[in-house]
Amino acid sequence: MKKNIFVLILTLLLAGILVFSGYQIYKIISEYESGERTYDDLEIYVSTPSNTSTPQNSSESDEKIENAWPEVDFEGLAAINPDIVGWIYSEGTPINYPIVQGTDNSYYLKHLYTGEYNGAGSIFLDSRNSSDFSDRHTIVYGHHMQNGSMFSSLTDYKKQDYYEAHPILYLMTPEKNYEIKVFAGYVASTKDDAWQITFDSEESFQAWIGRAIEKSTFSSNITPAVTDRIITLSTCSYEFDNARYVLVGILNG
């Protein structure tokens, strides 16, 4: 009799675990789908050119060069959420998102650009940075999603051929457009100095840049100057606990 009761309790326990696990999986999938739909709604606010590559032939018109960036309706976006400070785009990749900035680096980890709670979060600017991207070093964060959205494709820069296919990203702000000229990318621990904002001197900043290049998973012929503004794009990686992949580029504009 006792054995039958034990088997019944164990069966009920296992069934409960399966139901709970199934619910959690359903919840995650539902959040993914909800997040995708919400970001799809932004298509009316951005016009992506058919070819965003900067012309290689100097004889090509200045108009084509000017059209290298998507056109973004920042007034319309500001009406949705005044926390939207920019837009980031990478041709031929899933990266095509607004950038928001909160009062801390926690809120937009679990909220969409609309403010809706969602595990997909947002692409967001470090709360320590100036909202106009004028700092010596600016940091932008995004989740590494299993469905390939948000900043998942950053880890593809672990391969040289991917870097060569995508050496430039585009950053649009209400005031100005920028190219992000990528020069390094590497796997970092959260204890590393990859997210350092301020530097004591030009020498320490140059040394920081040098360390990023030394650790890079790909080679680049770009050598930043100490006077350049640098931007880091950061996402999760999975080589070890709390691993991150950081992509580092010159903010050129």
Short mmCIF file of N, CA and C in Angstrom, two decimals, residues 106-112 116-122 143:
data_model
loop_
_atom_site.label_atom_id
_atom_site.label_comp_id
_atom_site.label_asym_id
_atom_site.label_seq_id
_atom_site.Cartn_x
_atom_site.Cartn_y
_atom_site.Cartn_z
N SER A 106 19.55 47.99 -16.17
CA SER A 106 18.73 46.81 -15.86
C SER A 106 17.38 46.83 -16.56
N TYR A 107 16.75 48.00 -16.62
CA TYR A 107 15.37 48.07 -17.09
C TYR A 107 15.20 47.48 -18.49
N TYR A 108 16.02 47.89 -19.43
CA TYR A 108 15.83 47.45 -20.82
C TYR A 108 16.41 46.06 -21.10
N LEU A 109 16.95 45.42 -20.08
CA LEU A 109 17.28 44.01 -20.23
C LEU A 109 16.02 43.16 -20.38
N LYS A 110 14.93 43.63 -19.78
CA LYS A 110 13.68 42.86 -19.76
C LYS A 110 12.49 43.68 -20.26
N HIS A 111 12.73 44.76 -20.98
CA HIS A 111 11.64 45.55 -21.53
C HIS A 111 11.94 45.90 -22.99
N LEU A 112 10.91 45.86 -23.81
CA LEU A 112 11.03 46.27 -25.20
C LEU A 112 11.12 47.79 -25.29
N GLU A 116 7.12 47.62 -22.77
CA GLU A 116 6.44 46.36 -22.45
C GLU A 116 7.45 45.35 -21.89
N TYR A 117 7.05 44.66 -20.80
CA TYR A 117 7.93 43.65 -20.23
C TYR A 117 8.07 42.49 -21.21
N ASN A 118 9.33 42.11 -21.49
CA ASN A 118 9.59 41.01 -22.42
C ASN A 118 11.05 40.59 -22.25
N GLY A 119 11.29 39.28 -22.17
CA GLY A 119 12.64 38.78 -21.96
C GLY A 119 13.60 39.10 -23.08
N ALA A 120 13.09 39.43 -24.26
CA ALA A 120 13.97 39.79 -25.38
C ALA A 120 14.67 41.11 -25.13
N GLY A 121 14.05 41.96 -24.30
CA GLY A 121 14.66 43.24 -23.97
C GLY A 121 14.82 44.15 -25.17
N SER A 122 15.78 45.05 -25.08
CA SER A 122 16.04 46.03 -26.14
C SER A 122 17.54 46.13 -26.38
N HIS A 143 20.80 41.42 -26.11
CA HIS A 143 20.77 40.00 -25.77
C HIS A 143 21.26 39.13 -26.93
#
